[in-house]
PDB file of C-alpha atoms in Angstrom:
ATOM      1  CA  MET N   1      -0.242   0.131  -0.268  1.00 44.00           C
ATOM      2  CA  ARG N   2       1.315   3.629  -0.720  1.00 48.00           C
ATOM      3  CA  LYS N   3       1.906   5.949   1.566  1.00 64.00           C
ATOM      4  CA  MET N   4      -0.604   8.461   0.976  1.00 75.00           C
ATOM      5  CA  LYS N   5       0.283  12.448   0.253  1.00 90.00           C
ATOM      6  CA  ILE N   6      -1.070  15.423   2.348  1.00 95.00           C
ATOM      7  CA  LYS N   7      -1.087  18.659   1.511  1.00 97.00           C
ATOM      8  CA  THR N   8      -2.503  22.121   2.619  1.00 97.00           C
ATOM      9  CA  PRO N   9      -4.861  24.340   1.550  1.00 98.00           C
ATOM     10  CA  SER N  10      -2.552  26.848   0.625  1.00 97.00           C
ATOM     11  CA  GLU N  11      -0.683  24.719  -1.613  1.00 97.00           C
ATOM     12  CA  SER N  12      -2.756  25.007  -4.183  1.00 97.00           C
ATOM     13  CA  GLU N  13      -4.512  28.197  -3.771  1.00 98.00           C
ATOM     14  CA  THR N  14      -4.948  30.111  -7.166  1.00 99.00           C
ATOM     15  CA  VAL N  15      -6.104  33.288  -8.200  1.00 99.00           C
ATOM     16  CA  LYS N  16      -6.687  34.650 -11.551  1.00 99.00           C
ATOM     17  CA  THR N  17      -7.314  37.974 -12.811  1.00 98.00           C
ATOM     18  CA  GLU N  18      -9.782  39.311 -15.768  1.00 98.00           C
ATOM     19  CA  VAL N  19     -10.857  42.694 -16.869  1.00 98.00           C
ATOM     20  CA  VAL N  20     -14.790  43.038 -17.633  1.00 98.00           C
ATOM     21  CA  PHE N  21     -14.678  44.032 -21.897  1.00 98.00           C
ATOM     22  CA  PRO N  22     -17.044  45.237 -23.571  1.00 98.00           C
ATOM     23  CA  ASN N  23     -18.241  41.303 -24.855  1.00 97.00           C
ATOM     24  CA  ASP N  24     -18.462  40.157 -21.154  1.00 98.00           C
ATOM     25  CA  THR N  25     -21.211  42.104 -20.666  1.00 98.00           C
ATOM     26  CA  ASN N  26     -24.966  42.496 -21.310  1.00 97.00           C
ATOM     27  CA  PRO N  27     -26.798  45.630 -23.452  1.00 97.00           C
ATOM     28  CA  MET N  28     -26.420  47.424 -19.511  1.00 97.00           C
ATOM     29  CA  GLY N  29     -22.636  46.976 -19.561  1.00 97.00           C
ATOM     30  CA  ILE N  30     -23.099  44.522 -16.344  1.00 98.00           C
ATOM     31  CA  LEU N  31     -20.979  41.330 -16.691  1.00 98.00           C
ATOM     32  CA  GLN N  32     -23.041  38.489 -17.669  1.00 97.00           C
ATOM     33  CA  GLY N  33     -23.343  35.745 -15.069  1.00 96.00           C
ATOM     34  CA  GLY N  34     -22.028  32.845 -18.140  1.00 96.00           C
ATOM     35  CA  HIS N  35     -18.848  34.767 -18.073  1.00 96.00           C
ATOM     36  CA  LEU N  36     -18.252  35.404 -14.583  1.00 98.00           C
ATOM     37  CA  VAL N  37     -18.878  31.494 -13.858  1.00 97.00           C
ATOM     38  CA  GLN N  38     -16.581  29.759 -16.790  1.00 98.00           C
ATOM     39  CA  TRP N  39     -13.843  32.051 -15.309  1.00 98.00           C
ATOM     40  CA  MET N  40     -14.774  30.972 -11.900  1.00 98.00           C
ATOM     41  CA  ASP N  41     -14.775  27.151 -13.062  1.00 98.00           C
ATOM     42  CA  THR N  42     -11.199  27.787 -14.864  1.00 99.00           C
ATOM     43  CA  THR N  43     -10.118  29.090 -11.838  1.00 99.00           C
ATOM     44  CA  ALA N  44     -11.118  25.868  -9.910  1.00 99.00           C
ATOM     45  CA  ALA N  45      -9.891  23.615 -11.602  1.00 99.00           C
ATOM     46  CA  VAL N  46      -6.395  25.077 -11.881  1.00 99.00           C
ATOM     47  CA  CYS N  47      -6.925  24.446  -8.103  1.00 99.00           C
ATOM     48  CA  ALA N  48      -8.118  21.128  -8.126  1.00 99.00           C
ATOM     49  CA  GLN N  49      -5.326  19.936 -10.678  1.00 98.00           C
ATOM     50  CA  THR N  50      -2.516  21.279  -8.292  1.00 98.00           C
ATOM     51  CA  HIS N  51      -3.510  19.734  -5.416  1.00 98.00           C
ATOM     52  CA  ALA N  52      -4.659  16.623  -7.073  1.00 97.00           C
ATOM     53  CA  GLY N  53      -1.662  16.131  -9.726  1.00 97.00           C
ATOM     54  CA  LYS N  54      -4.112  14.927 -12.092  1.00 97.00           C
ATOM     55  CA  ILE N  55      -6.441  15.989 -14.865  1.00 98.00           C
ATOM     56  CA  CYS N  56      -9.649  16.888 -12.864  1.00 99.00           C
ATOM     57  CA  VAL N  57     -13.161  17.314 -14.076  1.00 99.00           C
ATOM     58  CA  THR N  58     -15.958  19.509 -12.718  1.00 98.00           C
ATOM     59  CA  ALA N  59     -18.574  17.215 -11.024  1.00 98.00           C
ATOM     60  CA  SER N  60     -20.728  20.387  -9.420  1.00 96.00           C
ATOM     61  CA  ILE N  61     -21.118  23.973  -9.095  1.00 96.00           C
ATOM     62  CA  ASP N  62     -23.290  24.877  -5.374  1.00 92.00           C
ATOM     63  CA  SER N  63     -24.283  27.862  -4.000  1.00 82.00           C
ATOM     64  CA  VAL N  64     -23.571  29.747  -6.977  1.00 90.00           C
ATOM     65  CA  ASN N  65     -24.893  33.085  -5.054  1.00 89.00           C
ATOM     66  CA  PHE N  66     -24.565  36.345  -7.390  1.00 94.00           C
ATOM     67  CA  LYS N  67     -24.387  39.225  -4.541  1.00 96.00           C
ATOM     68  CA  ALA N  68     -23.575  42.039  -6.402  1.00 97.00           C
ATOM     69  CA  PRO N  69     -22.938  42.857 -10.261  1.00 97.00           C
ATOM     70  CA  ALA N  70     -19.546  44.040 -11.869  1.00 98.00           C
ATOM     71  CA  LYS N  71     -19.260  46.033 -14.637  1.00 97.00           C
ATOM     72  CA  LEU N  72     -17.397  46.798 -18.142  1.00 98.00           C
ATOM     73  CA  GLY N  73     -13.933  48.296 -16.479  1.00 98.00           C
ATOM     74  CA  ASP N  74     -13.971  45.742 -13.603  1.00 98.00           C
ATOM     75  CA  ILE N  75     -10.878  44.187 -12.490  1.00 99.00           C
ATOM     76  CA  ILE N  76     -12.250  40.790 -11.307  1.00 99.00           C
ATOM     77  CA  ILE N  77     -10.449  38.602  -8.515  1.00 99.00           C
ATOM     78  CA  ILE N  78     -10.979  34.952  -8.518  1.00 99.00           C
ATOM     79  CA  LYS N  79      -9.578  32.854  -5.426  1.00 99.00           C
ATOM     80  CA  ALA N  80      -9.857  28.964  -5.171  1.00 99.00           C
ATOM     81  CA  LYS N  81      -9.042  27.257  -2.340  1.00 99.00           C
ATOM     82  CA  ILE N  82      -9.733  23.329  -1.514  1.00 99.00           C
ATOM     83  CA  THR N  83     -11.539  22.942   1.784  1.00 98.00           C
ATOM     84  CA  ARG N  84     -11.742  19.140   1.718  1.00 98.00           C
ATOM     85  CA  ALA N  85     -10.428  16.123  -0.473  1.00 98.00           C
ATOM     86  CA  PHE N  86     -12.538  12.762  -0.402  1.00 97.00           C
ATOM     87  CA  THR N  87     -11.624   9.917  -2.031  1.00 95.00           C
ATOM     88  CA  SER N  88     -11.131  11.087  -5.847  1.00 97.00           C
ATOM     89  CA  SER N  89     -12.751  14.257  -5.215  1.00 98.00           C
ATOM     90  CA  MET N  90     -11.785  17.481  -4.030  1.00 98.00           C
ATOM     91  CA  GLU N  91     -14.568  20.854  -2.786  1.00 98.00           C
ATOM     92  CA  ILE N  92     -13.208  23.829  -4.147  1.00 99.00           C
ATOM     93  CA  PHE N  93     -14.414  27.526  -2.619  1.00 98.00           C
ATOM     94  CA  VAL N  94     -14.629  30.021  -5.093  1.00 98.00           C
ATOM     95  CA  GLN N  95     -14.814  33.931  -3.642  1.00 98.00           C
ATOM     96  CA  THR N  96     -14.930  37.026  -6.469  1.00 98.00           C
ATOM     97  CA  HIS N  97     -14.336  40.466  -5.897  1.00 99.00           C
ATOM     98  CA  ALA N  98     -14.860  43.626  -8.719  1.00 99.00           C
ATOM     99  CA  ARG N  99     -12.699  46.381  -7.916  1.00 98.00           C
ATOM    100  CA  ASN N 100     -13.452  49.756  -9.897  1.00 97.00           C
ATOM    101  CA  VAL N 101     -10.686  50.991 -11.241  1.00 94.00           C
ATOM    102  CA  LEU N 102     -11.116  54.301 -10.341  1.00 94.00           C
ATOM    103  CA  SER N 103     -12.717  54.283  -7.026  1.00 95.00           C
ATOM    104  CA  GLU N 104     -10.683  51.043  -5.839  1.00 94.00           C
ATOM    105  CA  LYS N 105     -13.305  49.970  -4.129  1.00 97.00           C
ATOM    106  CA  LYS N 106     -13.645  46.747  -3.447  1.00 97.00           C
ATOM    107  CA  ASN N 107     -17.089  44.345  -3.634  1.00 98.00           C
ATOM    108  CA  LEU N 108     -17.606  40.585  -3.066  1.00 98.00           C
ATOM    109  CA  ILE N 109     -19.707  39.623  -5.966  1.00 98.00           C
ATOM    110  CA  ASN N 110     -19.784  35.850  -6.121  1.00 97.00           C
ATOM    111  CA  GLU N 111     -18.894  32.622  -4.246  1.00 96.00           C
ATOM    112  CA  ALA N 112     -19.848  29.452  -4.743  1.00 97.00           C
ATOM    113  CA  TYR N 113     -18.759  25.816  -3.967  1.00 97.00           C
ATOM    114  CA  PHE N 114     -17.096  23.414  -7.069  1.00 98.00           C
ATOM    115  CA  THR N 115     -16.711  19.419  -6.823  1.00 98.00           C
ATOM    116  CA  PHE N 116     -14.030  18.437  -8.799  1.00 99.00           C
ATOM    117  CA  VAL N 117     -12.712  14.634  -9.872  1.00 99.00           C
ATOM    118  CA  ALA N 118      -9.412  13.473 -10.234  1.00 98.00           C
ATOM    119  CA  LEU N 119      -8.894  10.881 -13.292  1.00 98.00           C
ATOM    120  CA  ASP N 120      -6.525   8.487 -14.494  1.00 97.00           C
ATOM    121  CA  ASN N 121      -5.198   8.054 -17.340  1.00 96.00           C
ATOM    122  CA  LYS N 122      -8.172   5.972 -18.556  1.00 97.00           C
ATOM    123  CA  ALA N 123     -10.756   8.844 -17.926  1.00 97.00           C
ATOM    124  CA  LYS N 124     -11.613   6.966 -14.393  1.00 98.00           C
ATOM    125  CA  PRO N 125     -11.519   8.291 -10.673  1.00 98.00           C
ATOM    126  CA  THR N 126      -8.813   8.257  -8.927  1.00 97.00           C
ATOM    127  CA  THR N 127      -7.373   9.167  -5.468  1.00 96.00           C
ATOM    128  CA  VAL N 128      -6.221  12.827  -4.583  1.00 97.00           C
ATOM    129  CA  PRO N 129      -3.981  13.751  -0.923  1.00 97.00           C
ATOM    130  CA  LEU N 130      -5.030  14.306   1.531  1.00 96.00           C
ATOM    131  CA  LEU N 131      -5.560  17.654   2.781  1.00 97.00           C
ATOM    132  CA  LYS N 132      -4.591  19.022   5.951  1.00 97.00           C
ATOM    133  CA  PRO N 133      -6.290  22.047   7.431  1.00 98.00           C
ATOM    134  CA  VAL N 134      -3.926  24.898   9.085  1.00 97.00           C
ATOM    135  CA  THR N 135      -6.034  27.615  10.126  1.00 97.00           C
ATOM    136  CA  ASN N 136      -9.253  27.997  12.179  1.00 98.00           C
ATOM    137  CA  ASP N 137     -11.249  29.192   8.977  1.00 97.00           C
ATOM    138  CA  GLU N 138      -9.674  26.375   7.213  1.00 97.00           C
ATOM    139  CA  SER N 139     -10.801  23.788   9.237  1.00 98.00           C
ATOM    140  CA  GLU N 140     -14.303  24.629   9.455  1.00 97.00           C
ATOM    141  CA  GLN N 141     -14.568  24.871   5.824  1.00 97.00           C
ATOM    142  CA  TYR N 142     -13.113  21.302   6.320  1.00 97.00           C
ATOM    143  CA  LYS N 143     -16.042  20.264   8.561  1.00 97.00           C
ATOM    144  CA  GLU N 144     -18.433  22.213   6.547  1.00 96.00           C
ATOM    145  CA  ALA N 145     -17.981  20.192   3.354  1.00 96.00           C
ATOM    146  CA  LEU N 146     -18.613  16.832   4.658  1.00 95.00           C
ATOM    147  CA  THR N 147     -21.962  18.080   5.860  1.00 93.00           C
ATOM    148  CA  ARG N 148     -22.272  19.953   2.525  1.00 92.00           C
ATOM    149  CA  LYS N 149     -21.418  16.346   0.987  1.00 90.00           C
ATOM    150  CA  LYS N 150     -24.143  14.774   2.761  1.00 90.00           C
ATOM    151  CA  LYS N 151     -26.775  16.990   1.454  1.00 87.00           C
ATOM    152  CA  LYS N 152     -26.314  16.357  -2.167  1.00 79.00           C
TER     153      LYS N 152
END
């Protein structure tokens, strides 16, 4: 039996920055939700693949909460952090902020939980490294991830 590697959430934490351009917005100059979710999914995938060291696919997106709009010209900051690793799946928490370039005001615009599954070279689920929370917030998220998984 091989020894399973243990990683911390910070080892795979991922940040992506985007600018809202006209082709990302609706006629009101507001970022379209689908564009944002695509950026979030990509960021979460990088986080999951960094943790797993394997190709990962999106299994689900839960609790997508749009809290405020992002507008044309805003800087979008997307942060993804693993909350828990199960056998072959991982829960990734993604939090997104929009920053106005002129005022420098930064608003939380979206949060969501993504589940990814790691795949082997035959596209079958495979094991992922264990996760060891370090901070109190990471420990709380780790515990809550199991509750969220049981509700699915």
